[in-house]
């Protein structure tokens, strides 16, 4: 059994190493989505919990159902209105976990090198857990139920990305002001090569040196959004003995509302919450367990994640863009 390097097998130390590895993955969007400002209890995989957010309904603006003035004359009392209400949302909780074997030889190496060996063993496990979390977020986006067809593929002569995006913004705006856009990398690169799109800016843009992060900022400014996230996460697959690595999200553009606390919504949104994009943040846990059969330490890496179910009308997925 391990007799040296026990300091590095402490849970807090292992968690710190795992978080350091996690934070290096800047191509994932799951941790860039706005999270709820409070925690939700996480249960077994697939379980649901219910929580509340604060929302302001349209009747808070016009208490009598009419667009009447709220002007107050001298000596007149203020008119009462229905204040912000608590709106119930549901969580869908999932847990991801994998094991990594720490070679027994680690117990024999110098402590100055042990941290590197542990990091090397944890790397694939942490990445696998993060891919699981990222996939859950991207599956929600790529399968979003409310869609809008593009006028034509963006990479064709008839493509009108500006018109398509403005149309999607207008559709969401019926329910809540959209503040976010999520793009697959191929869709973003298509816009980067679109002179028709870039020519809508007053500033000249050098397409030859344009980076994806710069493109995200251009899109954000162009449409007045709070955030534009470009998904660059990749995952591997094996098919017929051939190994491939490809983007986890492709041919996708989603526009919608992600920040929900205190939002003001229209009066005719769906009462069925069938889509989700908001996350309750959860950290990575790492536990070291000795396996006598393999005479090795097993590093158990796990992370829980809960998505808040929101109204599908708060987002639109553009189809046929590529």
C-alpha atoms as a PDB file:
ATOM      1  CA  UNK A   1       0.000   0.000   0.000  1.00  0.00           C
ATOM      2  CA  UNK A   2       1.149   3.576  -0.566  1.00  0.00           C
ATOM      3  CA  UNK A   3       3.406   4.768   2.207  1.00  0.00           C
ATOM      4  CA  UNK A   4       4.829   7.928   0.615  1.00  0.00           C
ATOM      5  CA  UNK A   5       3.337  10.964  -1.064  1.00  0.00           C
ATOM      6  CA  UNK A   6       0.231  10.672   1.120  1.00  0.00           C
ATOM      7  CA  UNK A   7      -0.006  14.448   1.156  1.00  0.00           C
ATOM      8  CA  UNK A   8      -0.819  14.452  -2.554  1.00  0.00           C
ATOM      9  CA  UNK A   9      -3.642  11.937  -2.072  1.00  0.00           C
ATOM     10  CA  UNK A  10      -5.543  14.303   0.192  1.00  0.00           C
ATOM     11  CA  UNK A  11      -8.966  15.127  -1.240  1.00  0.00           C
ATOM     12  CA  UNK A  12      -8.458  18.891  -1.180  1.00  0.00           C
ATOM     13  CA  UNK A  13      -5.101  18.618  -2.956  1.00  0.00           C
ATOM     14  CA  UNK A  14      -6.510  16.282  -5.610  1.00  0.00           C
ATOM     15  CA  UNK A  15      -9.514  18.561  -6.121  1.00  0.00           C
ATOM     16  CA  UNK A  16      -7.198  21.526  -6.571  1.00  0.00           C
ATOM     17  CA  UNK A  17      -5.187  19.696  -9.237  1.00  0.00           C
ATOM     18  CA  UNK A  18      -8.401  18.642 -10.996  1.00  0.00           C
ATOM     19  CA  UNK A  19      -9.789  22.190 -10.973  1.00  0.00           C
ATOM     20  CA  UNK A  20      -6.523  23.480 -12.388  1.00  0.00           C
ATOM     21  CA  UNK A  21      -6.813  21.010 -15.272  1.00  0.00           C
ATOM     22  CA  UNK A  22     -10.478  21.917 -15.759  1.00  0.00           C
ATOM     23  CA  UNK A  23      -9.800  25.639 -15.908  1.00  0.00           C
ATOM     24  CA  UNK A  24      -7.320  25.160 -18.736  1.00  0.00           C
ATOM     25  CA  UNK A  25     -10.140  24.038 -21.047  1.00  0.00           C
ATOM     26  CA  UNK A  26     -11.226  27.362 -22.479  1.00  0.00           C
ATOM     27  CA  UNK A  27     -12.995  25.758 -25.465  1.00  0.00           C
ATOM     28  CA  UNK A  28     -15.960  24.602 -23.372  1.00  0.00           C
ATOM     29  CA  UNK A  29     -19.022  26.841 -23.031  1.00  0.00           C
ATOM     30  CA  UNK A  30     -20.782  24.990 -20.194  1.00  0.00           C
ATOM     31  CA  UNK A  31     -19.136  27.114 -17.506  1.00  0.00           C
ATOM     32  CA  UNK A  32     -19.707  30.320 -19.474  1.00  0.00           C
ATOM     33  CA  UNK A  33     -23.481  29.948 -19.370  1.00  0.00           C
ATOM     34  CA  UNK A  34     -25.033  32.056 -16.618  1.00  0.00           C
ATOM     35  CA  UNK A  35     -25.608  29.944 -13.548  1.00  0.00           C
ATOM     36  CA  UNK A  36     -28.320  30.283 -10.967  1.00  0.00           C
ATOM     37  CA  UNK A  37     -27.409  32.528  -8.064  1.00  0.00           C
ATOM     38  CA  UNK A  38     -28.148  29.822  -5.533  1.00  0.00           C
ATOM     39  CA  UNK A  39     -27.595  26.088  -5.281  1.00  0.00           C
ATOM     40  CA  UNK A  40     -30.138  23.383  -5.966  1.00  0.00           C
ATOM     41  CA  UNK A  41     -30.010  20.073  -4.208  1.00  0.00           C
ATOM     42  CA  UNK A  42     -28.592  17.342  -6.446  1.00  0.00           C
ATOM     43  CA  UNK A  43     -30.060  13.857  -6.275  1.00  0.00           C
ATOM     44  CA  UNK A  44     -29.659  10.620  -8.241  1.00  0.00           C
ATOM     45  CA  UNK A  45     -29.141  10.862 -12.001  1.00  0.00           C
ATOM     46  CA  UNK A  46     -32.357  11.770 -13.783  1.00  0.00           C
ATOM     47  CA  UNK A  47     -34.097  13.102 -10.679  1.00  0.00           C
ATOM     48  CA  UNK A  48     -35.818  16.459 -10.737  1.00  0.00           C
ATOM     49  CA  UNK A  49     -36.139  19.166  -8.162  1.00  0.00           C
ATOM     50  CA  UNK A  50     -38.104  22.357  -8.260  1.00  0.00           C
ATOM     51  CA  UNK A  51     -36.912  25.817  -7.335  1.00  0.00           C
ATOM     52  CA  UNK A  52     -37.956  29.396  -7.899  1.00  0.00           C
ATOM     53  CA  UNK A  53     -36.688  32.448  -9.739  1.00  0.00           C
ATOM     54  CA  UNK A  54     -37.934  36.007  -9.457  1.00  0.00           C
ATOM     55  CA  UNK A  55     -39.778  37.197 -12.555  1.00  0.00           C
ATOM     56  CA  UNK A  56     -41.740  40.324 -13.370  1.00  0.00           C
ATOM     57  CA  UNK A  57     -44.892  39.676 -15.381  1.00  0.00           C
ATOM     58  CA  UNK A  58     -46.334  42.078 -17.901  1.00  0.00           C
ATOM     59  CA  UNK A  59     -49.208  42.909 -15.559  1.00  0.00           C
ATOM     60  CA  UNK A  60     -46.629  44.555 -13.301  1.00  0.00           C
ATOM     61  CA  UNK A  61     -46.365  47.252 -15.939  1.00  0.00           C
ATOM     62  CA  UNK A  62     -50.090  47.748 -16.595  1.00  0.00           C
ATOM     63  CA  UNK A  63     -52.143  46.774 -13.520  1.00  0.00           C
ATOM     64  CA  UNK A  64     -55.527  47.205 -15.189  1.00  0.00           C
ATOM     65  CA  UNK A  65     -54.553  45.296 -18.342  1.00  0.00           C
ATOM     66  CA  UNK A  66     -54.411  48.520 -20.338  1.00  0.00           C
ATOM     67  CA  UNK A  67     -51.525  50.734 -21.319  1.00  0.00           C
ATOM     68  CA  UNK A  68     -52.789  53.485 -19.073  1.00  0.00           C
ATOM     69  CA  UNK A  69     -50.611  56.175 -17.597  1.00  0.00           C
ATOM     70  CA  UNK A  70     -49.230  55.856 -14.083  1.00  0.00           C
ATOM     71  CA  UNK A  71     -49.150  59.606 -13.659  1.00  0.00           C
ATOM     72  CA  UNK A  72     -49.896  60.685 -10.103  1.00  0.00           C
ATOM     73  CA  UNK A  73     -51.667  63.987  -9.407  1.00  0.00           C
ATOM     74  CA  UNK A  74     -50.980  66.053  -6.275  1.00  0.00           C
ATOM     75  CA  UNK A  75     -52.557  64.416  -3.252  1.00  0.00           C
ATOM     76  CA  UNK A  76     -53.347  61.220  -5.172  1.00  0.00           C
ATOM     77  CA  UNK A  77     -52.192  57.848  -3.845  1.00  0.00           C
ATOM     78  CA  UNK A  78     -49.809  55.729  -5.879  1.00  0.00           C
ATOM     79  CA  UNK A  79     -51.555  53.056  -7.895  1.00  0.00           C
ATOM     80  CA  UNK A  80     -50.923  49.503  -6.706  1.00  0.00           C
ATOM     81  CA  UNK A  81     -49.486  46.987  -9.114  1.00  0.00           C
ATOM     82  CA  UNK A  82     -48.684  43.306  -8.949  1.00  0.00           C
ATOM     83  CA  UNK A  83     -45.038  43.138  -7.950  1.00  0.00           C
ATOM     84  CA  UNK A  84     -42.426  40.628  -9.025  1.00  0.00           C
ATOM     85  CA  UNK A  85     -43.575  37.063  -8.619  1.00  0.00           C
ATOM     86  CA  UNK A  86     -41.767  33.848  -7.864  1.00  0.00           C
ATOM     87  CA  UNK A  87     -41.805  31.602 -10.891  1.00  0.00           C
ATOM     88  CA  UNK A  88     -41.312  27.890 -10.411  1.00  0.00           C
ATOM     89  CA  UNK A  89     -38.670  26.118 -12.480  1.00  0.00           C
ATOM     90  CA  UNK A  90     -37.502  22.514 -12.384  1.00  0.00           C
ATOM     91  CA  UNK A  91     -33.972  21.150 -12.181  1.00  0.00           C
ATOM     92  CA  UNK A  92     -32.765  18.080 -14.025  1.00  0.00           C
ATOM     93  CA  UNK A  93     -29.777  16.674 -12.189  1.00  0.00           C
ATOM     94  CA  UNK A  94     -27.089  14.441 -13.659  1.00  0.00           C
ATOM     95  CA  UNK A  95     -23.851  13.072 -12.266  1.00  0.00           C
ATOM     96  CA  UNK A  96     -20.739  12.144 -14.218  1.00  0.00           C
ATOM     97  CA  UNK A  97     -17.947   9.960 -12.864  1.00  0.00           C
ATOM     98  CA  UNK A  98     -14.872   8.063 -14.063  1.00  0.00           C
ATOM     99  CA  UNK A  99     -11.894   6.292 -12.524  1.00  0.00           C
ATOM    100  CA  UNK A 100      -8.200   6.838 -13.153  1.00  0.00           C
ATOM    101  CA  UNK A 101      -5.536   4.370 -12.022  1.00  0.00           C
ATOM    102  CA  UNK A 102      -2.517   5.931 -10.372  1.00  0.00           C
ATOM    103  CA  UNK A 103       0.429   3.596 -11.138  1.00  0.00           C
ATOM    104  CA  UNK A 104       1.937   1.997  -8.086  1.00  0.00           C
ATOM    105  CA  UNK A 105       5.339   3.276  -9.147  1.00  0.00           C
ATOM    106  CA  UNK A 106       4.234   6.732  -8.064  1.00  0.00           C
ATOM    107  CA  UNK A 107       4.762   5.647  -4.456  1.00  0.00           C
ATOM    108  CA  UNK A 108       8.437   5.159  -5.198  1.00  0.00           C
ATOM    109  CA  UNK A 109       9.256   8.422  -6.940  1.00  0.00           C
ATOM    110  CA  UNK A 110      10.370  11.610  -5.276  1.00  0.00           C
ATOM    111  CA  UNK A 111       7.657  13.823  -3.861  1.00  0.00           C
ATOM    112  CA  UNK A 112       8.816  16.655  -6.100  1.00  0.00           C
ATOM    113  CA  UNK A 113       7.729  14.587  -9.116  1.00  0.00           C
ATOM    114  CA  UNK A 114       4.643  12.975  -7.583  1.00  0.00           C
ATOM    115  CA  UNK A 115       2.453  15.997  -8.281  1.00  0.00           C
ATOM    116  CA  UNK A 116       3.271  15.742 -12.005  1.00  0.00           C
ATOM    117  CA  UNK A 117       2.461  12.019 -12.062  1.00  0.00           C
ATOM    118  CA  UNK A 118      -0.879  12.594 -10.340  1.00  0.00           C
ATOM    119  CA  UNK A 119      -1.698  15.420 -12.737  1.00  0.00           C
ATOM    120  CA  UNK A 120      -0.862  13.155 -15.678  1.00  0.00           C
ATOM    121  CA  UNK A 121      -3.216  10.455 -14.350  1.00  0.00           C
ATOM    122  CA  UNK A 122      -6.018  12.908 -13.566  1.00  0.00           C
ATOM    123  CA  UNK A 123      -5.928  14.715 -16.920  1.00  0.00           C
ATOM    124  CA  UNK A 124      -7.891  12.177 -19.033  1.00  0.00           C
ATOM    125  CA  UNK A 125     -10.395  11.564 -16.222  1.00  0.00           C
ATOM    126  CA  UNK A 126     -11.117  15.263 -15.682  1.00  0.00           C
ATOM    127  CA  UNK A 127     -11.447  15.813 -19.422  1.00  0.00           C
ATOM    128  CA  UNK A 128     -13.884  12.898 -19.709  1.00  0.00           C
ATOM    129  CA  UNK A 129     -16.088  14.346 -16.954  1.00  0.00           C
ATOM    130  CA  UNK A 130     -15.979  17.804 -18.544  1.00  0.00           C
ATOM    131  CA  UNK A 131     -16.920  16.367 -21.941  1.00  0.00           C
ATOM    132  CA  UNK A 132     -19.972  14.791 -20.280  1.00  0.00           C
ATOM    133  CA  UNK A 133     -20.999  18.130 -18.774  1.00  0.00           C
ATOM    134  CA  UNK A 134     -20.394  19.962 -22.043  1.00  0.00           C
ATOM    135  CA  UNK A 135     -22.381  17.401 -24.026  1.00  0.00           C
ATOM    136  CA  UNK A 136     -25.382  17.886 -21.771  1.00  0.00           C
ATOM    137  CA  UNK A 137     -25.347  21.622 -22.483  1.00  0.00           C
ATOM    138  CA  UNK A 138     -24.807  21.235 -26.229  1.00  0.00           C
ATOM    139  CA  UNK A 139     -27.514  18.564 -26.521  1.00  0.00           C
ATOM    140  CA  UNK A 140     -29.990  21.048 -25.102  1.00  0.00           C
ATOM    141  CA  UNK A 141     -28.967  23.644 -27.695  1.00  0.00           C
ATOM    142  CA  UNK A 142     -28.827  21.325 -30.719  1.00  0.00           C
ATOM    143  CA  UNK A 143     -32.203  19.791 -29.812  1.00  0.00           C
ATOM    144  CA  UNK A 144     -34.002  23.028 -28.949  1.00  0.00           C
ATOM    145  CA  UNK A 145     -37.672  22.600 -29.811  1.00  0.00           C
ATOM    146  CA  UNK A 146     -38.407  26.131 -31.040  1.00  0.00           C
ATOM    147  CA  UNK A 147     -36.809  26.594 -34.475  1.00  0.00           C
ATOM    148  CA  UNK A 148     -36.712  29.092 -37.309  1.00  0.00           C
ATOM    149  CA  UNK A 149     -35.579  28.253 -40.843  1.00  0.00           C
ATOM    150  CA  UNK A 150     -32.815  30.348 -42.382  1.00  0.00           C
ATOM    151  CA  UNK A 151     -33.712  32.095 -45.638  1.00  0.00           C
ATOM    152  CA  UNK A 152     -30.829  30.216 -47.304  1.00  0.00           C
ATOM    153  CA  UNK A 153     -27.592  28.552 -46.235  1.00  0.00           C
ATOM    154  CA  UNK A 154     -25.117  31.153 -45.036  1.00  0.00           C
ATOM    155  CA  UNK A 155     -22.353  29.801 -47.263  1.00  0.00           C
ATOM    156  CA  UNK A 156     -24.393  30.330 -50.448  1.00  0.00           C
ATOM    157  CA  UNK A 157     -24.917  33.409 -52.590  1.00  0.00           C
ATOM    158  CA  UNK A 158     -28.463  33.831 -51.277  1.00  0.00           C
ATOM    159  CA  UNK A 159     -27.492  33.527 -47.620  1.00  0.00           C
ATOM    160  CA  UNK A 160     -28.625  36.365 -45.359  1.00  0.00           C
ATOM    161  CA  UNK A 161     -27.155  35.748 -41.895  1.00  0.00           C
ATOM    162  CA  UNK A 162     -27.947  39.248 -40.665  1.00  0.00           C
ATOM    163  CA  UNK A 163     -31.598  38.962 -41.674  1.00  0.00           C
ATOM    164  CA  UNK A 164     -31.891  35.464 -40.204  1.00  0.00           C
ATOM    165  CA  UNK A 165     -30.380  36.492 -36.869  1.00  0.00           C
ATOM    166  CA  UNK A 166     -32.507  39.639 -36.691  1.00  0.00           C
ATOM    167  CA  UNK A 167     -35.596  37.549 -37.401  1.00  0.00           C
ATOM    168  CA  UNK A 168     -34.719  35.154 -34.576  1.00  0.00           C
ATOM    169  CA  UNK A 169     -34.086  38.066 -32.207  1.00  0.00           C
ATOM    170  CA  UNK A 170     -37.494  39.500 -33.092  1.00  0.00           C
ATOM    171  CA  UNK A 171     -39.184  36.138 -32.478  1.00  0.00           C
ATOM    172  CA  UNK A 172     -37.659  35.762 -29.009  1.00  0.00           C
ATOM    173  CA  UNK A 173     -38.349  39.402 -28.214  1.00  0.00           C
ATOM    174  CA  UNK A 174     -42.071  38.602 -28.205  1.00  0.00           C
ATOM    175  CA  UNK A 175     -41.451  36.875 -24.867  1.00  0.00           C
ATOM    176  CA  UNK A 176     -38.237  38.347 -23.455  1.00  0.00           C
ATOM    177  CA  UNK A 177     -35.362  40.476 -24.697  1.00  0.00           C
ATOM    178  CA  UNK A 178     -32.703  38.084 -26.040  1.00  0.00           C
ATOM    179  CA  UNK A 179     -29.258  38.558 -24.538  1.00  0.00           C
ATOM    180  CA  UNK A 180     -27.189  35.629 -25.826  1.00  0.00           C
ATOM    181  CA  UNK A 181     -26.132  33.739 -28.912  1.00  0.00           C
ATOM    182  CA  UNK A 182     -24.501  30.310 -29.094  1.00  0.00           C
ATOM    183  CA  UNK A 183     -22.741  29.334 -32.308  1.00  0.00           C
ATOM    184  CA  UNK A 184     -20.997  26.206 -33.483  1.00  0.00           C
ATOM    185  CA  UNK A 185     -17.446  26.778 -34.693  1.00  0.00           C
ATOM    186  CA  UNK A 186     -18.336  26.012 -38.316  1.00  0.00           C
ATOM    187  CA  UNK A 187     -21.166  28.565 -38.262  1.00  0.00           C
ATOM    188  CA  UNK A 188     -18.862  31.198 -36.756  1.00  0.00           C
ATOM    189  CA  UNK A 189     -16.180  30.530 -39.368  1.00  0.00           C
ATOM    190  CA  UNK A 190     -18.815  30.833 -42.073  1.00  0.00           C
ATOM    191  CA  UNK A 191     -19.628  34.329 -40.796  1.00  0.00           C
ATOM    192  CA  UNK A 192     -15.907  35.113 -40.656  1.00  0.00           C
ATOM    193  CA  UNK A 193     -15.629  34.431 -44.386  1.00  0.00           C
ATOM    194  CA  UNK A 194     -18.859  36.248 -45.248  1.00  0.00           C
ATOM    195  CA  UNK A 195     -18.103  39.636 -46.755  1.00  0.00           C
ATOM    196  CA  UNK A 196     -21.829  40.371 -46.714  1.00  0.00           C
ATOM    197  CA  UNK A 197     -21.871  39.958 -42.931  1.00  0.00           C
ATOM    198  CA  UNK A 198     -18.635  41.784 -42.176  1.00  0.00           C
ATOM    199  CA  UNK A 199     -19.551  44.654 -44.506  1.00  0.00           C
ATOM    200  CA  UNK A 200     -22.380  45.585 -42.161  1.00  0.00           C
ATOM    201  CA  UNK A 201     -19.771  46.991 -39.763  1.00  0.00           C
ATOM    202  CA  UNK A 202     -18.494  50.504 -40.124  1.00  0.00           C
ATOM    203  CA  UNK A 203     -14.947  49.332 -39.280  1.00  0.00           C
ATOM    204  CA  UNK A 204     -12.794  47.488 -41.740  1.00  0.00           C
ATOM    205  CA  UNK A 205     -12.041  43.884 -40.759  1.00  0.00           C
ATOM    206  CA  UNK A 206      -9.063  41.873 -41.974  1.00  0.00           C
ATOM    207  CA  UNK A 207     -10.593  38.447 -42.544  1.00  0.00           C
ATOM    208  CA  UNK A 208      -7.158  36.866 -42.982  1.00  0.00           C
ATOM    209  CA  UNK A 209      -6.144  37.546 -39.384  1.00  0.00           C
ATOM    210  CA  UNK A 210      -9.564  37.440 -37.700  1.00  0.00           C
ATOM    211  CA  UNK A 211      -9.790  35.075 -34.710  1.00  0.00           C
ATOM    212  CA  UNK A 212     -12.867  33.310 -33.330  1.00  0.00           C
ATOM    213  CA  UNK A 213     -12.802  35.295 -30.103  1.00  0.00           C
ATOM    214  CA  UNK A 214     -12.675  38.528 -32.110  1.00  0.00           C
ATOM    215  CA  UNK A 215     -15.567  37.276 -34.230  1.00  0.00           C
ATOM    216  CA  UNK A 216     -17.623  36.649 -31.105  1.00  0.00           C
ATOM    217  CA  UNK A 217     -17.095  40.256 -30.056  1.00  0.00           C
ATOM    218  CA  UNK A 218     -18.051  41.527 -33.527  1.00  0.00           C
ATOM    219  CA  UNK A 219     -21.311  39.548 -33.420  1.00  0.00           C
ATOM    220  CA  UNK A 220     -22.044  40.689 -29.870  1.00  0.00           C
ATOM    221  CA  UNK A 221     -21.635  44.348 -30.790  1.00  0.00           C
ATOM    222  CA  UNK A 222     -23.504  44.004 -34.084  1.00  0.00           C
ATOM    223  CA  UNK A 223     -26.677  42.668 -32.484  1.00  0.00           C
ATOM    224  CA  UNK A 224     -26.457  44.309 -29.058  1.00  0.00           C
ATOM    225  CA  UNK A 225     -26.167  41.042 -27.118  1.00  0.00           C
ATOM    226  CA  UNK A 226     -24.650  40.470 -23.709  1.00  0.00           C
ATOM    227  CA  UNK A 227     -22.688  37.391 -24.739  1.00  0.00           C
ATOM    228  CA  UNK A 228     -21.806  35.352 -27.813  1.00  0.00           C
ATOM    229  CA  UNK A 229     -20.402  31.891 -27.113  1.00  0.00           C
ATOM    230  CA  UNK A 230     -18.666  29.873 -29.819  1.00  0.00           C
ATOM    231  CA  UNK A 231     -18.490  26.144 -29.099  1.00  0.00           C
ATOM    232  CA  UNK A 232     -15.086  24.657 -29.946  1.00  0.00           C
ATOM    233  CA  UNK A 233     -15.244  21.529 -27.800  1.00  0.00           C
ATOM    234  CA  UNK A 234     -14.167  18.322 -29.510  1.00  0.00           C
ATOM    235  CA  UNK A 235     -14.757  14.688 -28.632  1.00  0.00           C
ATOM    236  CA  UNK A 236     -13.422  11.454 -30.036  1.00  0.00           C
ATOM    237  CA  UNK A 237     -15.343   8.481 -31.405  1.00  0.00           C
ATOM    238  CA  UNK A 238     -14.510   5.030 -32.711  1.00  0.00           C
ATOM    239  CA  UNK A 239     -16.418   3.680 -35.712  1.00  0.00           C
ATOM    240  CA  UNK A 240     -15.392   0.510 -37.523  1.00  0.00           C
ATOM    241  CA  UNK A 241     -11.982   0.622 -35.908  1.00  0.00           C
ATOM    242  CA  UNK A 242     -11.325   4.183 -37.123  1.00  0.00           C
ATOM    243  CA  UNK A 243     -10.822   6.888 -34.530  1.00  0.00           C
ATOM    244  CA  UNK A 244     -12.120  10.373 -35.225  1.00  0.00           C
ATOM    245  CA  UNK A 245     -12.158  13.643 -33.316  1.00  0.00           C
ATOM    246  CA  UNK A 246     -14.766  16.199 -34.268  1.00  0.00           C
ATOM    247  CA  UNK A 247     -16.647  19.188 -32.924  1.00  0.00           C
ATOM    248  CA  UNK A 248     -19.430  18.355 -30.482  1.00  0.00           C
ATOM    249  CA  UNK A 249     -21.710  21.050 -31.931  1.00  0.00           C
ATOM    250  CA  UNK A 250     -22.071  21.749 -35.645  1.00  0.00           C
ATOM    251  CA  UNK A 251     -24.275  23.748 -38.027  1.00  0.00           C
ATOM    252  CA  UNK A 252     -25.988  25.461 -35.114  1.00  0.00           C
ATOM    253  CA  UNK A 253     -26.953  29.010 -34.184  1.00  0.00           C
ATOM    254  CA  UNK A 254     -29.102  29.637 -31.094  1.00  0.00           C
ATOM    255  CA  UNK A 255     -30.430  33.019 -29.985  1.00  0.00           C
ATOM    256  CA  UNK A 256     -32.279  33.544 -26.720  1.00  0.00           C
ATOM    257  CA  UNK A 257     -32.528  34.774 -23.176  1.00  0.00           C
ATOM    258  CA  UNK A 258     -30.171  33.242 -20.601  1.00  0.00           C
ATOM    259  CA  UNK A 259     -30.244  35.736 -17.728  1.00  0.00           C
ATOM    260  CA  UNK A 260     -33.592  35.162 -16.030  1.00  0.00           C
ATOM    261  CA  UNK A 261     -33.485  36.735 -12.565  1.00  0.00           C
ATOM    262  CA  UNK A 262     -35.729  39.776 -12.664  1.00  0.00           C
ATOM    263  CA  UNK A 263     -36.542  39.380 -16.359  1.00  0.00           C
ATOM    264  CA  UNK A 264     -39.732  40.802 -17.775  1.00  0.00           C
ATOM    265  CA  UNK A 265     -41.682  38.451 -19.975  1.00  0.00           C
ATOM    266  CA  UNK A 266     -44.707  38.680 -22.212  1.00  0.00           C
ATOM    267  CA  UNK A 267     -48.076  37.270 -21.247  1.00  0.00           C
ATOM    268  CA  UNK A 268     -48.382  34.422 -23.740  1.00  0.00           C
ATOM    269  CA  UNK A 269     -45.445  32.143 -23.185  1.00  0.00           C
ATOM    270  CA  UNK A 270     -45.835  28.386 -22.864  1.00  0.00           C
ATOM    271  CA  UNK A 271     -46.753  26.852 -19.549  1.00  0.00           C
ATOM    272  CA  UNK A 272     -44.696  23.763 -20.333  1.00  0.00           C
ATOM    273  CA  UNK A 273     -40.983  23.963 -19.557  1.00  0.00           C
ATOM    274  CA  UNK A 274     -39.390  21.562 -22.021  1.00  0.00           C
ATOM    275  CA  UNK A 275     -35.963  23.061 -22.647  1.00  0.00           C
ATOM    276  CA  UNK A 276     -32.990  23.922 -20.491  1.00  0.00           C
ATOM    277  CA  UNK A 277     -29.849  25.982 -20.700  1.00  0.00           C
ATOM    278  CA  UNK A 278     -29.197  27.384 -17.221  1.00  0.00           C
ATOM    279  CA  UNK A 279     -26.887  25.528 -14.891  1.00  0.00           C
ATOM    280  CA  UNK A 280     -26.424  25.150 -11.170  1.00  0.00           C
ATOM    281  CA  UNK A 281     -22.619  25.224 -10.855  1.00  0.00           C
ATOM    282  CA  UNK A 282     -20.947  22.231  -9.276  1.00  0.00           C
ATOM    283  CA  UNK A 283     -17.268  21.608  -8.599  1.00  0.00           C
ATOM    284  CA  UNK A 284     -15.248  18.508  -9.364  1.00  0.00           C
ATOM    285  CA  UNK A 285     -14.714  15.966  -6.599  1.00  0.00           C
ATOM    286  CA  UNK A 286     -11.749  13.584  -6.447  1.00  0.00           C
ATOM    287  CA  UNK A 287     -11.357  10.705  -4.002  1.00  0.00           C
ATOM    288  CA  UNK A 288      -8.387   8.340  -3.775  1.00  0.00           C
ATOM    289  CA  UNK A 289      -9.278   4.703  -3.006  1.00  0.00           C
ATOM    290  CA  UNK A 290      -6.707   1.910  -2.695  1.00  0.00           C
ATOM    291  CA  UNK A 291      -7.414  -1.212  -4.778  1.00  0.00           C
ATOM    292  CA  UNK A 292      -5.634  -4.258  -3.286  1.00  0.00           C
ATOM    293  CA  UNK A 293      -6.224  -6.344  -6.410  1.00  0.00           C
ATOM    294  CA  UNK A 294      -4.323  -3.883  -8.590  1.00  0.00           C
ATOM    295  CA  UNK A 295      -2.105  -2.666  -5.743  1.00  0.00           C
ATOM    296  CA  UNK A 296      -2.759   0.844  -6.969  1.00  0.00           C
ATOM    297  CA  UNK A 297      -4.599   3.938  -5.926  1.00  0.00           C
ATOM    298  CA  UNK A 298      -7.785   4.583  -7.873  1.00  0.00           C
ATOM    299  CA  UNK A 299      -8.658   8.241  -8.366  1.00  0.00           C
ATOM    300  CA  UNK A 300     -12.456   8.593  -8.560  1.00  0.00           C
ATOM    301  CA  UNK A 301     -13.357  11.803 -10.389  1.00  0.00           C
ATOM    302  CA  UNK A 302     -16.958  13.028 -10.406  1.00  0.00           C
ATOM    303  CA  UNK A 303     -19.062  16.134 -10.960  1.00  0.00           C
ATOM    304  CA  UNK A 304     -22.773  16.834 -10.540  1.00  0.00           C
ATOM    305  CA  UNK A 305     -24.648  19.263 -12.713  1.00  0.00           C
ATOM    306  CA  UNK A 306     -28.230  20.471 -12.720  1.00  0.00           C
ATOM    307  CA  UNK A 307     -29.964  22.279 -15.561  1.00  0.00           C
ATOM    308  CA  UNK A 308     -32.870  24.600 -14.922  1.00  0.00           C
ATOM    309  CA  UNK A 309     -35.833  23.931 -17.181  1.00  0.00           C
ATOM    310  CA  UNK A 310     -36.998  27.119 -18.874  1.00  0.00           C
ATOM    311  CA  UNK A 311     -39.637  28.049 -21.409  1.00  0.00           C
ATOM    312  CA  UNK A 312     -38.701  26.975 -24.969  1.00  0.00           C
ATOM    313  CA  UNK A 313     -39.977  30.283 -26.342  1.00  0.00           C
ATOM    314  CA  UNK A 314     -37.082  32.035 -24.603  1.00  0.00           C
ATOM    315  CA  UNK A 315     -34.784  30.732 -27.348  1.00  0.00           C
ATOM    316  CA  UNK A 316     -34.764  30.003 -31.090  1.00  0.00           C
ATOM    317  CA  UNK A 317     -32.528  27.552 -32.945  1.00  0.00           C
ATOM    318  CA  UNK A 318     -31.865  28.566 -36.543  1.00  0.00           C
ATOM    319  CA  UNK A 319     -32.004  25.645 -38.970  1.00  0.00           C
ATOM    320  CA  UNK A 320     -30.564  25.270 -42.446  1.00  0.00           C
ATOM    321  CA  UNK A 321     -27.732  27.731 -41.880  1.00  0.00           C
ATOM    322  CA  UNK A 322     -25.136  25.372 -43.417  1.00  0.00           C
END
